[in-house]
Amino acid sequence: MAREQLATAARYLDLNDGLHQVLASPMRSLVVNFPVVLDNGEVQVFEGYRVQHNTSRGPTKGGIRFHPDVDLHETTALAMWMTWKCAVVNIPYGGAKGSVKVDTKQLSMRELEKLTRRFISDISIVVGERSDIPAPDIGTNAQVMAWIMDTVSMHAGYTVPGCVTGKPIELGGSEGRVEATGRGVVTAMEEAAKSMNLNLNGAKIVVQGFGNVGSVAAKLAEAGGATIIGISDATGAIYNDKGLPVAELYNRYSGRDGGIREYKDCQQITNEELLTLPCDVLIPSAIAAQLTKENADKVKAKLIVEGANGPTTPEADHIFSDKGILVVPDVLANAGGVVVSYFEWVQDLQNFFWEENEVNNKLTRIMRHSYAAVESMMKAHKTDMRTAAYIIGVKRVADATIRRGIYP
Ligand code: NAD
């Protein structure tokens, strides 16, 4: 899928074969097999990867995922997508991704810490604050980032906060990082609404997934005057045409065993029903491949803003395009997270920290600017917004590659 999307952008850009080949290949892939002594004294070997896709525009950046289903191919595709995402919002990074094949639910905290420290030690031959900067992804969080920062610092002999982002604030994390992706999603939604003449004040919004991205997007959209009529999490979906109380759902129900389905003043619905509710905006912010050729025809939203990575399949994209539903693609809509990760890195390198307002204002400016650039590319090429975003991202990386030249 990643290579197919690149090929589409390459056709618009008329890229020559050699350059296309460079961009289609990961620059460096490291596979490690490393042992961890479990709490019961037994040794288990885990497989992990770090893939760096492209460094034409700067050091590489990308999350570390702990999940039983990861493999080298998926990690490579995710690294390539990070390259385009960083280029679309014009921050000076290439893309990378790391992963370890592990079910973290089977590990104690101590085992998770040992696995993290050993993995980062083994990939330290390729990662570092000037070369490749990891961040959280599925199965990893601020605590894991803190262990990474500590391990790298122990090896260096001094504290190296810039070696990883998504850290706790007290260890050099950035104000505004936790809300950054959801905030960026809402900014992208506002820009799209403006160009569609859609008034968000009183608009009906449906949010799939109520974790970091979905809950912040719902909260900020509600604060802007919209009514959140449908929300789901892994336990199920709820609906109330008069509006759902986002803060109460988050504070009292989310993350608990019963999840948001425990809330009573609403109708319980299925995930399928949630995605096809009559609404103005749909914000998928859970997992990949949710909008498919099976349900795309039934979607009634006027605008889809992708909080999640890859929630829309290429077949569904075609259907939305035919129906005139605007899809703001993930590489643009959810780029707020990596933008504020970049701010965190800049602050760490300078040991000079910004107030939350400054972070949020700079983020909003980048999101608006990037949205405008993608929208005008979309109009210029009479294409969909995903292709337009890819054209911009791929062109910036291709131009940097040409400018630098092929060494030696
Ligand atoms: P999270 O783990 O905080 O939240 C995920 C939410 O989705 C939870 O509420 C979970 O219950 C729900 N969920 C899981 N399976 C579901 C299902 N089948 N149906 C409905 N809901 C389901 O994760 P997150 O950080 O909010 O990430 C969500 C998505 O956004 C992912 O695709 C992630 O890759 C993407 N993303 C996140 C960031 C970030 O900064 N957190 C940045 C860019 C992209």
mmCIF file of C-alpha atoms in Angstrom, residues 134-353:
data_model
loop_
_atom_site.group_PDB
_atom_site.id
_atom_site.type_symbol
_atom_site.label_atom_id
_atom_site.label_comp_id
_atom_site.label_asym_id
_atom_site.label_seq_id
_atom_site.Cartn_x
_atom_site.Cartn_y
_atom_site.Cartn_z
ATOM 1 C CA PRO A 134 12.053 7.605 18.822
ATOM 2 C CA ALA A 135 8.643 8.465 20.335
ATOM 3 C CA PRO A 136 5.653 6.525 21.738
ATOM 4 C CA ASP A 137 3.358 4.415 19.558
ATOM 5 C CA ILE A 138 0.960 1.519 20.203
ATOM 6 C CA GLY A 139 1.962 -0.319 23.397
ATOM 7 C CA THR A 140 4.455 2.312 24.590
ATOM 8 C CA ASN A 141 3.920 5.464 26.661
ATOM 9 C CA ALA A 142 5.664 8.303 28.533
ATOM 10 C CA GLN A 143 7.098 5.881 31.119
ATOM 11 C CA VAL A 144 8.717 3.762 28.385
ATOM 12 C CA MET A 145 10.165 6.982 26.884
ATOM 13 C CA ALA A 146 11.568 7.875 30.344
ATOM 14 C CA TRP A 147 13.359 4.479 30.522
ATOM 15 C CA ILE A 148 14.744 5.053 27.009
ATOM 16 C CA MET A 149 16.043 8.499 27.981
ATOM 17 C CA ASP A 150 17.615 7.102 31.146
ATOM 18 C CA THR A 151 19.297 4.188 29.317
ATOM 19 C CA VAL A 152 20.788 6.428 26.617
ATOM 20 C CA SER A 153 21.927 8.877 29.323
ATOM 21 C CA MET A 154 23.572 6.117 31.391
ATOM 22 C CA HIS A 155 25.560 5.000 28.334
ATOM 23 C CA ALA A 156 26.560 8.592 27.483
ATOM 24 C CA GLY A 157 27.526 9.490 31.030
ATOM 25 C CA TYR A 158 25.338 12.620 31.017
ATOM 26 C CA THR A 159 21.635 13.386 30.592
ATOM 27 C CA VAL A 160 20.473 13.302 26.957
ATOM 28 C CA PRO A 161 16.826 14.509 26.954
ATOM 29 C CA GLY A 162 16.760 15.056 23.158
ATOM 30 C CA CYS A 163 17.237 11.350 22.363
ATOM 31 C CA VAL A 164 13.495 10.624 22.574
ATOM 32 C CA THR A 165 10.193 12.569 22.617
ATOM 33 C CA GLY A 166 6.856 11.992 24.333
ATOM 34 C CA LYS A 167 8.648 12.072 27.701
ATOM 35 C CA PRO A 168 7.046 13.140 30.979
ATOM 36 C CA ILE A 169 7.178 16.962 31.370
ATOM 37 C CA GLU A 170 9.557 16.724 34.348
ATOM 38 C CA LEU A 171 12.135 14.908 32.177
ATOM 39 C CA GLY A 172 12.106 17.413 29.314
ATOM 40 C CA GLY A 173 8.739 16.601 27.757
ATOM 41 C CA SER A 174 6.830 19.462 26.131
ATOM 42 C CA GLU A 175 3.777 21.282 27.382
ATOM 43 C CA GLY A 176 0.906 20.557 25.018
ATOM 44 C CA ARG A 177 2.329 17.255 23.687
ATOM 45 C CA VAL A 178 -0.460 15.092 25.154
ATOM 46 C CA GLU A 179 -3.179 17.196 23.474
ATOM 47 C CA ALA A 180 -1.178 17.920 20.304
ATOM 48 C CA THR A 181 -2.626 15.304 17.941
ATOM 49 C CA GLY A 182 -6.259 15.981 18.915
ATOM 50 C CA ARG A 183 -5.655 19.730 18.724
ATOM 51 C CA GLY A 184 -4.184 19.357 15.224
ATOM 52 C CA VAL A 185 -7.153 17.205 14.151
ATOM 53 C CA VAL A 186 -9.567 19.938 15.267
ATOM 54 C CA THR A 187 -7.554 22.657 13.500
ATOM 55 C CA ALA A 188 -7.645 20.590 10.287
ATOM 56 C CA MET A 189 -11.414 20.125 10.742
ATOM 57 C CA GLU A 190 -11.908 23.891 11.201
ATOM 58 C CA GLU A 191 -9.944 24.678 8.048
ATOM 59 C CA ALA A 192 -11.926 22.112 6.038
ATOM 60 C CA ALA A 193 -15.221 23.424 7.442
ATOM 61 C CA LYS A 194 -14.298 26.967 6.390
ATOM 62 C CA SER A 195 -13.678 25.953 2.792
ATOM 63 C CA MET A 196 -16.920 23.911 2.709
ATOM 64 C CA ASN A 197 -18.969 26.709 4.305
ATOM 65 C CA LEU A 198 -19.867 24.324 7.100
ATOM 66 C CA ASN A 199 -20.680 26.072 10.358
ATOM 67 C CA LEU A 200 -19.116 24.056 13.173
ATOM 68 C CA ASN A 201 -21.118 25.910 15.792
ATOM 69 C CA GLY A 202 -23.944 23.441 16.358
ATOM 70 C CA ALA A 203 -22.520 20.907 13.872
ATOM 71 C CA LYS A 204 -23.034 17.230 14.720
ATOM 72 C CA ILE A 205 -19.856 15.244 15.163
ATOM 73 C CA VAL A 206 -19.161 11.521 15.585
ATOM 74 C CA VAL A 207 -15.859 10.328 17.090
ATOM 75 C CA GLN A 208 -14.676 6.729 16.806
ATOM 76 C CA GLY A 209 -12.106 5.886 19.534
ATOM 77 C CA PHE A 210 -11.931 7.772 22.800
ATOM 78 C CA GLY A 211 -8.240 7.533 23.686
ATOM 79 C CA ASN A 212 -5.579 10.216 23.457
ATOM 80 C CA VAL A 213 -6.557 11.475 19.997
ATOM 81 C CA GLY A 214 -10.351 10.963 20.052
ATOM 82 C CA SER A 215 -11.030 12.330 23.526
ATOM 83 C CA VAL A 216 -8.999 15.520 22.996
ATOM 84 C CA ALA A 217 -10.541 16.081 19.549
ATOM 85 C CA ALA A 218 -14.049 15.605 21.026
ATOM 86 C CA LYS A 219 -13.306 17.944 23.944
ATOM 87 C CA LEU A 220 -11.930 20.740 21.743
ATOM 88 C CA ALA A 221 -14.690 20.359 19.123
ATOM 89 C CA GLU A 222 -17.311 20.589 21.883
ATOM 90 C CA ALA A 223 -15.578 23.673 23.316
ATOM 91 C CA GLY A 224 -15.827 25.209 19.833
ATOM 92 C CA GLY A 225 -19.620 24.855 19.863
ATOM 93 C CA ALA A 226 -20.122 21.507 18.101
ATOM 94 C CA THR A 227 -22.377 18.762 19.460
ATOM 95 C CA ILE A 228 -20.757 15.355 19.853
ATOM 96 C CA ILE A 229 -23.601 12.937 19.093
ATOM 97 C CA GLY A 230 -21.721 9.619 18.845
ATOM 98 C CA ILE A 231 -18.616 8.208 20.547
ATOM 99 C CA SER A 232 -17.086 4.753 20.696
ATOM 100 C CA ASP A 233 -14.264 2.950 22.421
ATOM 101 C CA ALA A 234 -13.145 -0.693 22.398
ATOM 102 C CA THR A 235 -16.169 -1.622 24.595
ATOM 103 C CA GLY A 236 -18.798 -0.298 22.149
ATOM 104 C CA ALA A 237 -20.539 2.830 20.882
ATOM 105 C CA ILE A 238 -23.103 5.296 22.257
ATOM 106 C CA TYR A 239 -25.389 7.868 20.641
ATOM 107 C CA ASN A 240 -27.501 10.817 21.725
ATOM 108 C CA ASP A 241 -28.741 13.263 19.102
ATOM 109 C CA LYS A 242 -28.912 16.026 21.752
ATOM 110 C CA GLY A 243 -25.222 15.590 22.568
ATOM 111 C CA LEU A 244 -22.972 13.511 24.827
ATOM 112 C CA PRO A 245 -21.090 15.079 27.791
ATOM 113 C CA VAL A 246 -17.465 14.641 26.686
ATOM 114 C CA ALA A 247 -15.714 15.648 29.935
ATOM 115 C CA GLU A 248 -17.988 13.463 32.091
ATOM 116 C CA LEU A 249 -17.523 10.478 29.769
ATOM 117 C CA TYR A 250 -13.767 10.906 29.869
ATOM 118 C CA ASN A 251 -13.460 11.481 33.627
ATOM 119 C CA ARG A 252 -16.006 8.929 34.838
ATOM 120 C CA TYR A 253 -16.244 6.139 32.272
ATOM 121 C CA SER A 254 -13.333 6.029 29.853
ATOM 122 C CA GLY A 255 -10.496 3.615 30.604
ATOM 123 C CA ARG A 256 -12.641 1.662 33.110
ATOM 124 C CA ASP A 257 -13.628 -1.969 32.523
ATOM 125 C CA GLY A 258 -17.150 -1.178 31.270
ATOM 126 C CA GLY A 259 -15.914 1.838 29.254
ATOM 127 C CA ILE A 260 -18.261 4.497 27.912
ATOM 128 C CA ARG A 261 -21.086 1.949 27.486
ATOM 129 C CA GLU A 262 -21.741 2.318 31.242
ATOM 130 C CA TYR A 263 -23.096 5.833 30.570
ATOM 131 C CA LYS A 264 -26.905 5.703 30.698
ATOM 132 C CA ASP A 265 -28.410 8.822 29.065
ATOM 133 C CA CYS A 266 -27.891 7.547 25.512
ATOM 134 C CA GLN A 267 -28.641 4.801 23.052
ATOM 135 C CA GLN A 268 -26.234 1.866 22.762
ATOM 136 C CA ILE A 269 -25.309 1.214 19.133
ATOM 137 C CA THR A 270 -22.840 -0.941 17.201
ATOM 138 C CA ASN A 271 -19.555 0.266 15.713
ATOM 139 C CA GLU A 272 -21.092 -0.112 12.229
ATOM 140 C CA GLU A 273 -24.075 2.063 13.221
ATOM 141 C CA LEU A 274 -21.739 4.683 14.717
ATOM 142 C CA LEU A 275 -19.778 5.083 11.482
ATOM 143 C CA THR A 276 -22.953 5.510 9.423
ATOM 144 C CA LEU A 277 -24.834 7.953 11.728
ATOM 145 C CA PRO A 278 -26.248 11.068 10.060
ATOM 146 C CA CYS A 279 -23.732 13.770 11.054
ATOM 147 C CA ASP A 280 -21.655 16.640 9.668
ATOM 148 C CA VAL A 281 -18.190 15.386 10.609
ATOM 149 C CA LEU A 282 -16.834 11.894 11.296
ATOM 150 C CA ILE A 283 -13.501 11.642 13.135
ATOM 151 C CA PRO A 284 -12.138 8.081 13.061
ATOM 152 C CA SER A 285 -9.493 7.996 15.822
ATOM 153 C CA ALA A 286 -9.172 4.358 16.783
ATOM 154 C CA ILE A 287 -7.533 1.807 14.511
ATOM 155 C CA ALA A 288 -6.763 1.200 10.827
ATOM 156 C CA ALA A 289 -9.137 -0.006 8.076
ATOM 157 C CA GLN A 290 -12.467 1.077 9.608
ATOM 158 C CA LEU A 291 -13.976 2.725 6.538
ATOM 159 C CA THR A 292 -14.029 0.088 3.827
ATOM 160 C CA LYS A 293 -15.844 -0.805 0.603
ATOM 161 C CA GLU A 294 -18.423 -2.594 2.807
ATOM 162 C CA ASN A 295 -19.582 0.491 4.721
ATOM 163 C CA ALA A 296 -18.351 3.550 2.777
ATOM 164 C CA ASP A 297 -21.553 3.783 0.744
ATOM 165 C CA LYS A 298 -23.606 4.132 3.930
ATOM 166 C CA VAL A 299 -21.473 6.901 5.501
ATOM 167 C CA LYS A 300 -23.550 10.095 5.792
ATOM 168 C CA ALA A 301 -20.929 12.549 7.089
ATOM 169 C CA LYS A 302 -20.038 15.518 4.879
ATOM 170 C CA LEU A 303 -16.459 15.604 6.117
ATOM 171 C CA ILE A 304 -14.090 12.902 7.442
ATOM 172 C CA VAL A 305 -10.995 13.945 9.402
ATOM 173 C CA GLU A 306 -8.567 11.065 9.987
ATOM 174 C CA GLY A 307 -7.324 11.140 13.571
ATOM 175 C CA ALA A 308 -6.157 7.518 13.302
ATOM 176 C CA ASN A 309 -3.474 6.244 10.946
ATOM 177 C CA GLY A 310 -4.948 4.503 7.897
ATOM 178 C CA PRO A 311 -8.645 4.324 8.908
ATOM 179 C CA THR A 312 -9.808 4.539 5.255
ATOM 180 C CA THR A 313 -9.021 1.822 2.720
ATOM 181 C CA PRO A 314 -8.215 2.856 -0.889
ATOM 182 C CA GLU A 315 -11.586 1.410 -2.082
ATOM 183 C CA ALA A 316 -13.467 3.506 0.483
ATOM 184 C CA ASP A 317 -11.459 6.552 -0.610
ATOM 185 C CA HIS A 318 -12.812 6.124 -4.161
ATOM 186 C CA ILE A 319 -16.380 5.829 -2.895
ATOM 187 C CA PHE A 320 -16.035 8.992 -0.757
ATOM 188 C CA SER A 321 -14.540 10.846 -3.678
ATOM 189 C CA ASP A 322 -17.500 9.821 -5.910
ATOM 190 C CA LYS A 323 -19.992 10.854 -3.198
ATOM 191 C CA GLY A 324 -18.291 14.236 -2.709
ATOM 192 C CA ILE A 325 -17.299 13.533 0.900
ATOM 193 C CA LEU A 326 -14.084 15.376 1.747
ATOM 194 C CA VAL A 327 -11.464 13.211 3.529
ATOM 195 C CA VAL A 328 -8.677 15.089 5.331
ATOM 196 C CA PRO A 329 -5.936 12.413 5.245
ATOM 197 C CA ASP A 330 -3.982 11.124 8.243
ATOM 198 C CA VAL A 331 -0.584 12.436 7.033
ATOM 199 C CA LEU A 332 -2.031 15.943 7.403
ATOM 200 C CA ALA A 333 -4.852 15.639 9.965
ATOM 201 C CA ASN A 334 -2.966 13.790 12.712
ATOM 202 C CA ALA A 335 0.466 15.366 12.137
ATOM 203 C CA GLY A 336 0.048 17.577 15.231
ATOM 204 C CA GLY A 337 1.659 14.849 17.349
ATOM 205 C CA VAL A 338 4.921 14.788 15.428
ATOM 206 C CA VAL A 339 4.940 18.589 15.158
ATOM 207 C CA VAL A 340 4.925 18.984 18.944
ATOM 208 C CA SER A 341 7.412 16.098 19.240
ATOM 209 C CA TYR A 342 9.639 18.253 17.038
ATOM 210 C CA PHE A 343 9.054 21.211 19.394
ATOM 211 C CA GLU A 344 9.980 18.948 22.331
ATOM 212 C CA TRP A 345 13.251 17.966 20.641
ATOM 213 C CA VAL A 346 14.108 21.602 19.843
ATOM 214 C CA GLN A 347 13.443 22.588 23.477
ATOM 215 C CA ASP A 348 15.577 19.674 24.761
ATOM 216 C CA LEU A 349 18.516 20.552 22.485
ATOM 217 C CA GLN A 350 18.406 24.154 23.745
ATOM 218 C CA ASN A 351 17.474 23.353 27.346
ATOM 219 C CA PHE A 352 14.984 26.175 27.036
ATOM 220 C CA PHE A 353 11.328 25.377 27.582
#
